[in-house]
Each structure stands twice: as C-alpha cells, then as structure tokens.
XYZ file of C-alpha atoms in Angstrom:
573
model
C -69.017 -12.178 -93.962
C -68.804 -8.510 -94.942
C -66.147 -7.410 -97.387
C -64.038 -4.526 -96.081
C -61.485 -2.323 -97.804
C -57.943 -3.191 -96.795
C -56.283 -0.584 -94.610
C -52.983 0.963 -95.523
C -50.110 0.920 -93.036
C -50.625 4.659 -92.473
C -54.293 4.116 -91.650
C -53.399 1.328 -89.226
C -50.904 3.568 -87.493
C -53.508 6.331 -87.181
C -56.046 3.931 -85.707
C -53.634 2.117 -83.430
C -51.997 4.890 -81.466
C -52.579 8.545 -80.563
C -50.321 11.138 -82.150
C -48.200 13.546 -80.154
C -50.660 16.360 -80.884
C -53.715 14.421 -79.763
C -51.948 13.239 -76.609
C -51.331 16.795 -75.521
C -54.689 18.146 -76.732
C -56.754 17.392 -73.564
C -54.605 19.781 -71.538
C -56.105 22.818 -73.355
C -59.689 21.635 -72.794
C -61.891 21.950 -69.762
C -63.022 18.699 -68.139
C -66.531 19.280 -69.437
C -65.379 19.872 -73.006
C -63.153 16.796 -72.909
C -65.954 14.626 -71.570
C -68.326 15.891 -74.264
C -65.785 15.197 -77.014
C -65.100 11.708 -75.635
C -68.818 10.915 -75.478
C -69.339 12.179 -79.031
C -66.664 9.857 -80.469
C -67.907 6.947 -78.363
C -71.499 7.346 -79.598
C -70.276 7.682 -83.166
C -68.276 4.462 -82.838
C -71.287 2.543 -81.485
C -73.503 3.899 -84.270
C -71.009 2.853 -86.951
C -70.729 -0.561 -85.324
C -74.491 -1.094 -85.631
C -74.166 -0.133 -89.304
C -71.425 -2.795 -89.607
C -68.896 -0.123 -90.640
C -66.184 -1.637 -88.509
C -63.102 0.239 -89.742
C -64.904 3.577 -89.416
C -66.126 2.560 -85.960
C -62.540 1.685 -84.977
C -61.451 5.163 -86.118
C -64.154 6.775 -83.982
C -63.105 4.769 -80.930
C -59.500 5.753 -81.671
C -60.510 9.414 -81.474
C -62.229 8.742 -78.147
C -59.133 6.893 -76.878
C -56.982 9.873 -77.862
C -59.376 12.128 -76.005
C -58.721 10.190 -72.799
C -55.035 11.011 -73.010
C -53.028 9.858 -69.990
C -55.320 11.228 -67.293
C -55.707 8.441 -64.637
C -59.322 9.402 -63.949
C -60.211 8.284 -67.486
C -58.499 4.884 -67.186
C -61.759 2.983 -66.689
C -63.247 4.627 -69.763
C -60.009 3.997 -71.658
C -60.258 0.263 -70.918
C -63.838 0.182 -72.224
C -62.880 2.065 -75.393
C -59.840 -0.099 -76.080
C -61.980 -3.202 -75.669
C -64.597 -1.772 -78.032
C -61.936 -0.924 -80.595
C -60.454 -4.415 -80.345
C -63.926 -5.778 -81.132
C -64.081 -3.607 -84.247
C -60.643 -4.770 -85.350
C -61.749 -8.371 -84.857
C -64.900 -7.801 -86.928
C -62.803 -6.122 -89.622
C -60.375 -9.027 -89.738
C -57.495 -6.936 -88.371
C -56.571 -9.579 -85.847
C -53.079 -8.384 -84.971
C -54.472 -4.979 -84.025
C -57.306 -6.632 -82.094
C -54.797 -8.720 -80.122
C -52.661 -5.646 -79.493
C -55.633 -3.780 -78.003
C -56.649 -6.826 -75.921
C -53.099 -6.949 -74.582
C -53.256 -3.265 -73.607
C -56.612 -3.774 -71.895
C -55.256 -6.721 -69.924
C -52.177 -4.773 -68.884
C -54.539 -2.202 -67.371
C -57.040 -4.777 -66.043
C -55.742 -8.357 -65.909
C -59.214 -9.644 -64.953
C -61.041 -8.199 -67.971
C -63.079 -11.252 -69.034
C -64.295 -9.826 -72.352
C -60.769 -9.059 -73.532
C -59.582 -12.516 -72.434
C -62.461 -14.262 -74.178
C -61.832 -12.249 -77.307
C -58.129 -13.030 -77.274
C -58.917 -16.738 -76.703
C -61.345 -16.682 -79.626
C -58.777 -15.091 -81.945
C -56.035 -17.503 -80.867
C -58.394 -20.393 -81.492
C -59.176 -19.083 -84.984
C -55.432 -18.878 -85.654
C -54.883 -22.455 -84.531
C -52.971 -21.386 -81.430
C -54.697 -23.963 -79.246
C -52.470 -23.727 -76.192
C -52.674 -19.921 -76.044
C -56.478 -20.075 -76.392
C -56.736 -22.702 -73.662
C -54.593 -20.593 -71.329
C -56.831 -17.554 -71.823
C -59.977 -19.577 -71.105
C -58.283 -21.020 -68.008
C -57.591 -17.469 -66.844
C -61.276 -16.565 -67.278
C -62.254 -19.697 -65.355
C -59.677 -19.168 -62.598
C -60.721 -15.549 -62.042
C -64.376 -16.614 -61.923
C -63.606 -19.242 -59.279
C -61.709 -16.758 -57.124
C -64.386 -14.089 -57.497
C -67.070 -16.586 -56.453
C -65.046 -18.568 -53.924
C -67.485 -18.100 -51.049
C -70.467 -19.204 -53.128
C -68.595 -22.242 -54.405
C -67.571 -23.231 -50.867
C -71.208 -22.975 -49.770
C -72.230 -25.210 -52.676
C -74.281 -22.587 -54.510
C -74.629 -23.776 -58.142
C -73.073 -21.379 -60.651
C -72.802 -21.548 -64.411
C -69.112 -21.573 -65.364
C -67.984 -18.786 -67.699
C -66.395 -21.277 -70.130
C -68.085 -24.428 -71.344
C -66.176 -27.528 -70.157
C -66.600 -29.077 -73.607
C -64.694 -26.120 -75.103
C -61.824 -26.606 -72.635
C -61.644 -30.315 -73.460
C -61.808 -29.632 -77.193
C -58.863 -27.231 -77.014
C -56.934 -29.597 -74.748
C -57.427 -32.421 -77.270
C -56.108 -30.174 -80.037
C -52.977 -29.494 -77.976
C -52.305 -33.213 -77.529
C -50.457 -34.076 -80.806
C -47.762 -31.431 -80.309
C -47.511 -32.180 -76.588
C -47.228 -35.913 -77.315
C -44.344 -35.257 -79.712
C -42.562 -33.193 -77.065
C -43.246 -35.792 -74.355
C -41.981 -38.638 -76.538
C -38.792 -36.718 -77.304
C -38.210 -36.092 -73.571
C -38.943 -39.744 -72.816
C -36.514 -41.004 -75.467
C -33.819 -38.742 -74.052
C -34.575 -39.970 -70.520
C -34.555 -43.651 -71.554
C -31.339 -43.086 -73.475
C -29.718 -41.776 -70.297
C -31.084 -44.770 -68.368
C -29.682 -47.208 -70.914
C -26.240 -45.649 -70.550
C -26.196 -46.563 -66.873
C -28.287 -49.741 -66.794
C -27.912 -51.043 -70.315
C -31.602 -52.003 -70.591
C -35.125 -50.951 -69.777
C -36.301 -51.818 -66.280
C -38.854 -54.489 -65.516
C -42.147 -53.573 -63.816
C -42.671 -54.207 -60.097
C -42.266 -57.676 -58.608
C -46.006 -57.854 -58.082
C -46.787 -57.007 -61.725
C -44.229 -59.472 -63.079
C -45.525 -62.186 -60.759
C -49.131 -61.682 -61.890
C -48.184 -61.886 -65.560
C -46.081 -65.012 -65.058
C -48.948 -66.703 -63.216
C -51.322 -66.026 -66.118
C -49.606 -68.967 -67.901
C -50.167 -72.533 -66.757
C -46.475 -73.327 -67.322
C -45.718 -71.223 -64.230
C -46.394 -74.230 -61.988
C -43.920 -76.379 -63.920
C -40.924 -74.043 -64.066
C -41.389 -73.086 -60.414
C -41.286 -76.763 -59.441
C -38.112 -77.263 -61.527
C -36.492 -74.173 -59.996
C -37.405 -75.290 -56.475
C -35.807 -78.697 -57.094
C -32.674 -77.069 -58.477
C -29.716 -75.645 -56.576
C -29.824 -72.257 -54.888
C -28.555 -69.079 -56.509
C -25.465 -69.219 -54.298
C -24.687 -72.801 -55.251
C -25.183 -72.081 -58.953
C -22.943 -69.026 -58.635
C -20.135 -71.243 -57.303
C -20.493 -73.483 -60.349
C -20.491 -70.473 -62.662
C -17.167 -69.313 -61.199
C -15.455 -72.377 -62.716
C -13.861 -72.468 -66.168
C -16.815 -73.601 -68.325
C -17.547 -74.270 -71.951
C -19.812 -71.540 -73.446
C -22.804 -73.904 -73.783
C -22.504 -75.071 -70.170
C -22.161 -71.494 -68.978
C -25.316 -70.434 -70.871
C -27.261 -73.353 -69.376
C -26.072 -72.498 -65.864
C -26.885 -68.824 -66.345
C -30.353 -69.852 -67.447
C -30.833 -72.069 -64.375
C -29.591 -69.345 -62.028
C -31.874 -66.825 -63.736
C -34.825 -69.179 -63.400
C -34.031 -69.718 -59.711
C -33.823 -65.939 -59.198
C -37.263 -65.641 -60.835
C -38.537 -68.315 -58.435
C -37.155 -66.181 -55.580
C -38.964 -63.159 -57.179
C -35.639 -61.439 -57.832
C -36.623 -60.647 -61.387
C -33.970 -58.025 -62.134
C -31.224 -60.526 -61.217
C -32.958 -63.145 -63.362
C -33.072 -60.799 -66.354
C -29.364 -59.973 -65.878
C -28.492 -63.684 -66.153
C -30.676 -64.179 -69.216
C -29.060 -61.154 -70.886
C -25.574 -62.436 -70.109
C -26.391 -65.839 -71.630
C -27.883 -64.188 -74.723
C -24.758 -62.075 -75.118
C -22.660 -65.259 -75.251
C -25.045 -66.684 -77.867
C -24.829 -63.512 -79.941
C -21.047 -63.807 -79.973
C -20.967 -67.584 -80.592
C -24.102 -68.664 -82.430
C -22.982 -72.307 -82.749
C -23.244 -72.692 -78.952
C -27.020 -73.150 -79.182
C -26.674 -76.645 -80.667
C -24.879 -77.840 -77.521
C -27.282 -76.215 -75.036
C -29.966 -78.047 -73.090
C -32.089 -74.986 -72.298
C -31.741 -72.987 -75.526
C -35.493 -72.771 -76.270
C -36.342 -71.981 -72.632
C -33.684 -69.268 -72.519
C -35.106 -67.624 -75.635
C -38.592 -67.661 -74.139
C -37.444 -66.078 -70.871
C -35.450 -63.484 -72.789
C -38.627 -62.688 -74.736
C -40.685 -62.491 -71.537
C -38.268 -60.019 -69.945
C -38.058 -57.904 -73.081
C -41.833 -57.918 -73.412
C -42.251 -56.850 -69.776
C -39.760 -54.035 -70.293
C -41.605 -53.014 -73.486
C -38.837 -53.931 -75.907
C -41.479 -55.259 -78.296
C -39.262 -55.839 -81.315
C -36.666 -57.665 -79.196
C -39.365 -59.816 -77.581
C -40.849 -60.708 -80.973
C -37.462 -61.831 -82.283
C -36.860 -63.937 -79.161
C -40.270 -65.653 -79.306
C -40.003 -66.387 -83.018
C -36.522 -67.876 -82.553
C -37.886 -69.974 -79.691
C -40.676 -71.246 -81.937
C -38.120 -72.295 -84.548
C -36.021 -74.053 -81.916
C -38.966 -75.767 -80.195
C -39.306 -79.485 -80.765
C -42.460 -80.357 -82.718
C -43.310 -82.966 -80.092
C -43.634 -80.224 -77.472
C -47.039 -78.880 -78.550
C -47.742 -77.150 -75.237
C -44.559 -75.076 -75.486
C -45.373 -74.088 -79.074
C -48.885 -73.044 -78.073
C -47.539 -70.986 -75.180
C -45.081 -69.175 -77.446
C -47.872 -68.407 -79.910
C -49.972 -66.949 -77.088
C -46.997 -64.811 -76.036
C -46.674 -63.545 -79.619
C -50.380 -62.688 -79.532
C -49.797 -60.744 -76.310
C -47.166 -58.592 -77.990
C -49.530 -57.787 -80.842
C -52.279 -56.877 -78.367
C -49.929 -54.490 -76.578
C -48.956 -52.977 -79.923
C -52.628 -52.525 -80.841
C -52.425 -54.965 -83.750
C -55.589 -56.862 -82.822
C -56.155 -58.765 -86.121
C -52.597 -60.159 -85.959
C -53.104 -61.108 -82.313
C -56.280 -62.994 -83.258
C -54.339 -64.963 -85.893
C -51.768 -66.032 -83.297
C -54.551 -67.229 -80.995
C -56.097 -69.144 -83.897
C -52.753 -70.848 -84.582
C -52.382 -71.857 -80.936
C -55.935 -73.222 -80.693
C -55.596 -75.017 -84.030
C -52.632 -76.858 -82.535
C -54.514 -77.510 -79.263
C -58.202 -76.477 -79.053
C -58.095 -77.087 -75.286
C -55.075 -74.942 -74.439
C -56.170 -72.947 -71.325
C -53.648 -70.110 -71.757
C -54.941 -69.282 -75.238
C -58.536 -69.216 -74.009
C -57.662 -67.025 -71.014
C -55.668 -64.448 -72.965
C -58.019 -64.403 -75.935
C -60.862 -63.617 -73.520
C -58.911 -60.488 -72.577
C -58.718 -59.534 -76.244
C -62.497 -59.969 -76.553
C -62.970 -57.815 -73.451
C -60.922 -55.063 -75.064
C -63.269 -55.333 -78.052
C -66.248 -55.199 -75.643
C -67.392 -58.585 -76.907
C -68.461 -59.991 -73.519
C -70.251 -62.949 -75.070
C -67.119 -64.357 -76.714
C -64.960 -63.446 -73.716
C -67.334 -65.342 -71.424
C -67.388 -68.401 -73.714
C -63.571 -68.579 -73.669
C -63.358 -68.223 -69.874
C -66.052 -70.816 -69.221
C -64.254 -73.332 -71.432
C -60.932 -72.445 -69.806
C -62.334 -73.123 -66.320
C -63.934 -76.388 -67.441
C -60.469 -77.525 -68.525
C -58.638 -76.109 -65.483
C -60.949 -75.160 -62.572
C -58.004 -74.230 -60.309
C -56.652 -71.613 -62.746
C -56.648 -68.537 -60.474
C -56.151 -66.009 -63.285
C -59.190 -67.429 -65.078
C -61.329 -67.227 -61.926
C -60.412 -63.557 -61.544
C -61.116 -62.898 -65.222
C -64.547 -64.496 -64.873
C -65.254 -62.304 -61.839
C -64.339 -59.276 -63.974
C -66.734 -60.391 -66.697
C -69.569 -60.724 -64.185
C -68.726 -57.241 -62.887
C -68.976 -55.892 -66.449
C -72.335 -57.623 -66.766
C -73.507 -56.017 -63.482
C -73.947 -59.426 -61.872
C -72.406 -58.747 -58.480
C -73.545 -61.986 -56.835
C -71.918 -64.214 -59.452
C -68.766 -62.089 -59.286
C -68.639 -62.586 -55.497
C -69.025 -66.363 -55.930
C -66.036 -66.390 -58.323
C -63.983 -64.482 -55.772
C -65.000 -66.949 -53.047
C -63.626 -69.763 -55.215
C -60.481 -67.732 -55.851
C -60.066 -67.215 -52.082
C -59.910 -70.968 -51.572
C -57.302 -71.300 -54.340
C -55.139 -68.499 -52.932
C -55.928 -67.479 -49.325
C -54.779 -64.002 -48.287
C -54.248 -62.884 -51.874
C -53.993 -59.106 -52.160
C -55.262 -59.259 -55.739
C -58.456 -61.039 -54.722
C -59.063 -58.359 -52.090
C -58.565 -55.690 -54.737
C -61.103 -57.387 -56.999
C -63.538 -57.512 -54.051
C -62.912 -53.842 -53.312
C -63.526 -52.852 -56.917
C -66.745 -54.863 -56.906
C -67.989 -53.121 -53.742
C -66.953 -49.816 -55.283
C -69.219 -50.465 -58.295
C -71.984 -51.288 -55.799
C -71.435 -47.833 -54.194
C -70.354 -49.454 -50.921
C -67.225 -47.369 -50.488
C -66.686 -48.363 -46.840
C -66.503 -52.083 -47.690
C -64.326 -51.296 -50.702
C -61.858 -49.414 -48.484
C -61.787 -52.333 -46.015
C -60.831 -54.688 -48.857
C -58.089 -52.372 -50.135
C -56.670 -52.033 -46.628
C -56.610 -55.844 -46.324
C -54.815 -55.993 -49.667
C -52.148 -53.624 -48.292
C -51.730 -55.880 -45.253
C -51.492 -59.050 -47.360
C -48.928 -57.681 -49.815
C -47.112 -54.427 -49.165
C -45.529 -54.611 -52.643
C -48.880 -54.375 -54.465
C -49.202 -50.771 -55.722
C -52.826 -51.257 -56.783
C -53.857 -51.630 -53.126
C -52.496 -48.189 -52.189
C -53.867 -46.385 -55.239
C -57.325 -47.952 -54.942
C -57.436 -47.169 -51.221
C -56.643 -43.516 -52.017
C -59.512 -43.353 -54.510
C -61.873 -44.957 -51.976
C -60.887 -42.335 -49.389
C -61.642 -39.554 -51.872
C -65.079 -41.061 -52.554
C -65.888 -41.959 -48.945
C -68.690 -39.964 -47.343
C -66.901 -37.873 -44.682
C -68.282 -37.136 -41.242
C -70.623 -34.168 -40.976
C -68.745 -30.971 -41.729
C -65.465 -32.807 -42.388
C -63.650 -32.727 -45.761
C -62.233 -35.901 -47.360
C -58.919 -37.026 -45.885
C -56.906 -35.650 -48.794
C -53.513 -35.801 -47.005
C -53.907 -39.556 -46.381
C -55.030 -40.132 -49.974
C -51.953 -38.265 -51.229
C -49.682 -40.299 -48.939
C -51.143 -43.551 -50.290
C -50.719 -42.413 -53.894
C -47.115 -41.426 -53.204
C -46.530 -44.871 -51.671
C -48.047 -46.486 -54.762
C -45.643 -44.544 -56.975
C -42.724 -45.410 -54.733
C -43.518 -49.091 -55.329
C -44.326 -48.687 -59.020
C -42.887 -45.564 -60.701
C -44.673 -46.630 -63.917
C -48.202 -46.420 -62.423
C -49.719 -43.892 -64.800
C -53.063 -43.601 -62.998
C -51.338 -42.774 -59.717
C -49.589 -39.789 -61.338
C -52.933 -38.511 -62.631
C -54.769 -38.801 -59.319
C -51.881 -37.454 -57.255
C -51.464 -34.498 -59.600
C -55.174 -33.689 -59.383
C -55.090 -33.738 -55.592
C -51.952 -31.610 -55.482
C -53.615 -29.037 -57.746
C -56.683 -29.072 -55.478
C -54.446 -28.316 -52.487
C -52.157 -25.888 -54.340
C -51.631 -22.537 -52.624
C -48.542 -21.174 -54.362
C -47.694 -20.946 -58.043
C -44.696 -23.150 -57.297
C -47.170 -25.918 -56.357
C -48.410 -25.880 -59.957
C -44.852 -26.235 -61.214
C -44.390 -29.195 -58.864
C -47.426 -30.901 -60.422
C -46.150 -30.235 -63.950
C -42.811 -31.786 -62.957
C -44.674 -34.770 -61.467
C -46.444 -35.338 -64.784
C -43.134 -35.060 -66.654
C -41.696 -37.712 -64.335
C -44.697 -39.929 -65.075
C -44.435 -39.401 -68.836
C -40.786 -40.441 -68.768
C -41.865 -43.724 -67.155
C -44.646 -44.472 -69.663
C -43.966 -47.369 -72.030
C -46.586 -46.819 -74.738
C -48.370 -43.938 -76.447
C -51.679 -45.098 -74.996
C -50.232 -44.794 -71.495
C -48.979 -41.310 -72.275
C -52.202 -39.884 -73.735
C -54.179 -39.225 -70.536
C -51.123 -38.010 -68.647
C -50.265 -35.588 -71.449
C -53.759 -34.088 -71.201
C -53.358 -33.601 -67.471
C -50.022 -31.874 -67.995
C -51.472 -29.604 -70.682
C -54.211 -28.473 -68.286
C -51.766 -27.984 -65.398
C -49.478 -25.863 -67.604
C -52.429 -23.828 -68.863
C -53.623 -23.187 -65.298
C -50.144 -22.122 -64.218
C -49.817 -19.767 -67.197
C -53.316 -18.442 -66.509
C -52.363 -17.595 -62.918
C -49.296 -15.786 -64.244
C -51.451 -13.817 -66.706
C -53.763 -12.807 -63.868
C -50.683 -11.604 -61.956
C -51.586 -13.857 -59.053
C -49.004 -14.179 -56.325
C -50.687 -17.154 -54.654
C -53.508 -19.517 -55.606
C -55.208 -19.419 -52.205
C-alpha cells in the first residue's frame, strides 16, 4: 500500500469542485481549444495514474472536469472523468471524495456499472454491508434488464456480480436484521398477549401429530371418549364447586376438548385451572388430576413456545408423579428432552433421554424421540438402532413407522422406505401425512408427477394439513411443463397462500411465496408487498432458527427494492 501525503482541506476543495473562474473559462475558448485542453488534462491524469501518483492524477482529472464546464455536449466525457477521478480518490484513500464523485456520476447516469461497483466496494470496506449489497443488486438488476431477451431465450451469460459475494454480504447483514426482526416480533407478540393473554397454539394438524408421537395418546383419548361431553361438563362447572373439584372438572373438559381437536378451548381450560392453583396452592393436595393437569399445561406451553413455562410445568409434574407410575415419569422426562432439543441444548436433551431409558430401557417414546435427536446430529446409525428397537417393542406405532421411512429416505433406500409407508397405510388408511411422505419420496426419486399426485391426495384426505398445499406448490414449480408452457405459477401461489391461511407460522411457505411474488413482480409496490409478507412471517416465527432464513430473504428483497429505486426504475417489467 503506497504512502500518500495527507491533503489539506483547501486542496480537497480545489480537487472536488470547479471554481467560479474555471466554470466560466470555457466560454472564451473555441471548441477546438477546449477539446485540446480537456484531452491534455485527461492524458496527464492517466499518465500520473500509471505512475501511482494518485493525488496528482486526481488534480489533473479535476482540471479536465473544470474544462467540461456545464456544456451538455461534454456530459458523456464529464461522466468518464468523474469516474476516473473517483478511482484516484479511492486509490489515495480519500473515500468520502470517491463516494461523492460516484454519487455525481450516478446522478448523471444511474446505470453506470463501474461507479456502482466502486461504491459497493468502498461501502464494503467501511463495513456498510447493506449499502454494498444494494449497489451490487443494482448492478445485477440492470444487467438482467439489459440482457432480458438473451435470458428469456436461455442464452448462458456470466453475471456481473459473483453470487458468493451477494450471499457473503447478505450473511453479514443478518445480525443487525435479526435484532430488528426480534424487536418487531416482541412488540407484535406483546400486542397479541394484550388481547389473547397467551401465545397461540400451532394448527390442529400440527398439534395432533405431536400428541400422537407419544404412546400415552391412545390412553387419554380412550379416557376422554368414555367421559362426558364438553356440554355436559360445562353444566357441572356452572355449579358452586370447591376449588379442587373445579380444577379437576376444568382438566376433564380440557382433555375432552383436546379429544375433539378443539385445542385452543382445551388450553383455555388448562390455563383457568392453573390460575386457580396459582392463587390457592394447597388445592393441589385435594385434586385427582393434578399431575395430568401440569403435564397438559406444559404441553400447551411447549407447543406455543413458552419454553421456560413448559419446563416449570414438566418439572412440577415430575415432582408430583407417583413413583409407582414409571411410564408417566419416563414420558415427562422425554418431554423435558424435547424442550432442550428445541432450545438447541443437545447435551442436556441427551441426559434426559438417558434418565428415561435408565428408568425403562424399553420405553418406546424415548427411543422414537431420541432417534430424532440422532437424525439432527446426522448419526443415522444410532437413529436407525433406536427406531428398530422401538418398532420391535411397538410395531403399530405409526410415528415410528414414518420415522423409519424417513431414515430409509436419508439412506437413499427408496424401496425400503416404500415398504414402511405400506405398513403405515394399513395402520392409518387415508392419512394425509403418509401421502406427504410418499410424495416426498417420489420427489427425491425425481418423479415429480407421482409426487404431485400424492400431495393432491393428501389435500383431499385432510384439508387442514398445510404441508399438503405447500408441497404441492413446490411440485408444480418443479413439474416439467408442456412444450412452450411456463410453470403454473399462479396455482402454486394460490396453494402457498392456502397453506399460510391454515398455518400462519409456516416459515417455508413465506419464503417460497415471497420468491414467486418477486419473480412475478412488475411494479415497485410488488417488492414492498413481498417485504411486508416477510415481516408478517417473521412476527409469527417462534425461534431464532426459524427466523434466520426468512431474515435473509427479507434482506435480499429490501436490497432489490432499493436497487430499483437507485436505478430510477418506474416498473420492474
């Protein structure tokens, strides 16, 4: 790096802008004389540049710029000279002046790629990641528009900006964007709590799947089915009851609501019972269902991502659980492990699984859920061992059959995966989830048509399953269209919108829908709509991991919108 003398403020002023005298000087010259003077300064600047005398070169280009004056016929030359001078300022370390010249160039020619690249490079060096990304997006966007016909015809072109550079800058924008997104989300959730008093549960389908991943599901459903209806229990609750009796009845009504898949009503009853317990702690000693109530309260809090509240509930339930009820203790330990997995505390989760299996080495739930932990660690061997043992103990465990199918898919053994799904079909005919697993398997086998058939069946079997709609949309986007026909993007967008209508927390649906909307965007307002869509999705996210990918998509959408504004584009079409 060359060492250069620092410039005084007077020198900077002389280099940066023409004086009044120099601005009026061209008027007394002939066109020929002016052109000769301009060329002389330009050549001098280029010579000094080659000699690495950057400040002197900038002064020479300044003289040439002054020679141009305000005559419109010299504007093209003026742009070239300003760009050259900005390069000298950059080489000399005078970055503010370099940025100022780049700005002037871009005011005169918004599509000047060299000035944009230079400004992006300087911003990047200054740690202004978002500004740099926006400039590179502008270069990319202008390139795409300039070469639109070639791109439509499928002619391969080298992009002006390396994709790795775009991703690198996007990643550097993430921490600040995550902080902003989390602050917006906390504000949004705070407003929700004011009206609802608690975080919402996921969709009925999601809750149902998670409940069925525990073998106790069969037992409590049988008890709830044998019990009175919600209406009958409500009549009993209207009577003047002792606090303990009221808590027990609220629990039973909540359990019956869960059996009826009215999970929000169930959670409301569990919360009401817990409120009574919080006010009168001695009531628990007179309750019949105290331990069960605590577990259900923990389940609901876990599902609504109140991790600390769920942990407290499960640990209290463990304390209250009778030592003779080993199965219940094991189940609660597995639930504690699940919380730690969701919080990313894998070693602690493993310890909870070890405790459960030490109490009962043949507890199917622990084996099933620990296999998921091993899958997250990409340890397919251990995950497979747990699932095989689980199925030996309980062959009709549907969740385990589906997990084994997933493991075979990860091992690229499609035939064994299909056999698992055939067994699952017999256990649960017309299951939308099984059809989704089949579709995903066909998708990995590149049979998109069969995959789409499975996803469409899944939609028919269960219209409340958001995965069916989102997967069908992705299949449509990957389906080979008829000759000369584009993919059916409108239908894919409709399916994604339906998926989000069912499950507003479906992070992947926001990503795919936003991408399609950007593909179809014609007006700048369409970009803003996508940014708002991502904000909506971020407000619904429950964990940082869920937010990360969506934040990146929003960063890129914002950068593209800003880039279009910089290019002074009226429309995107």
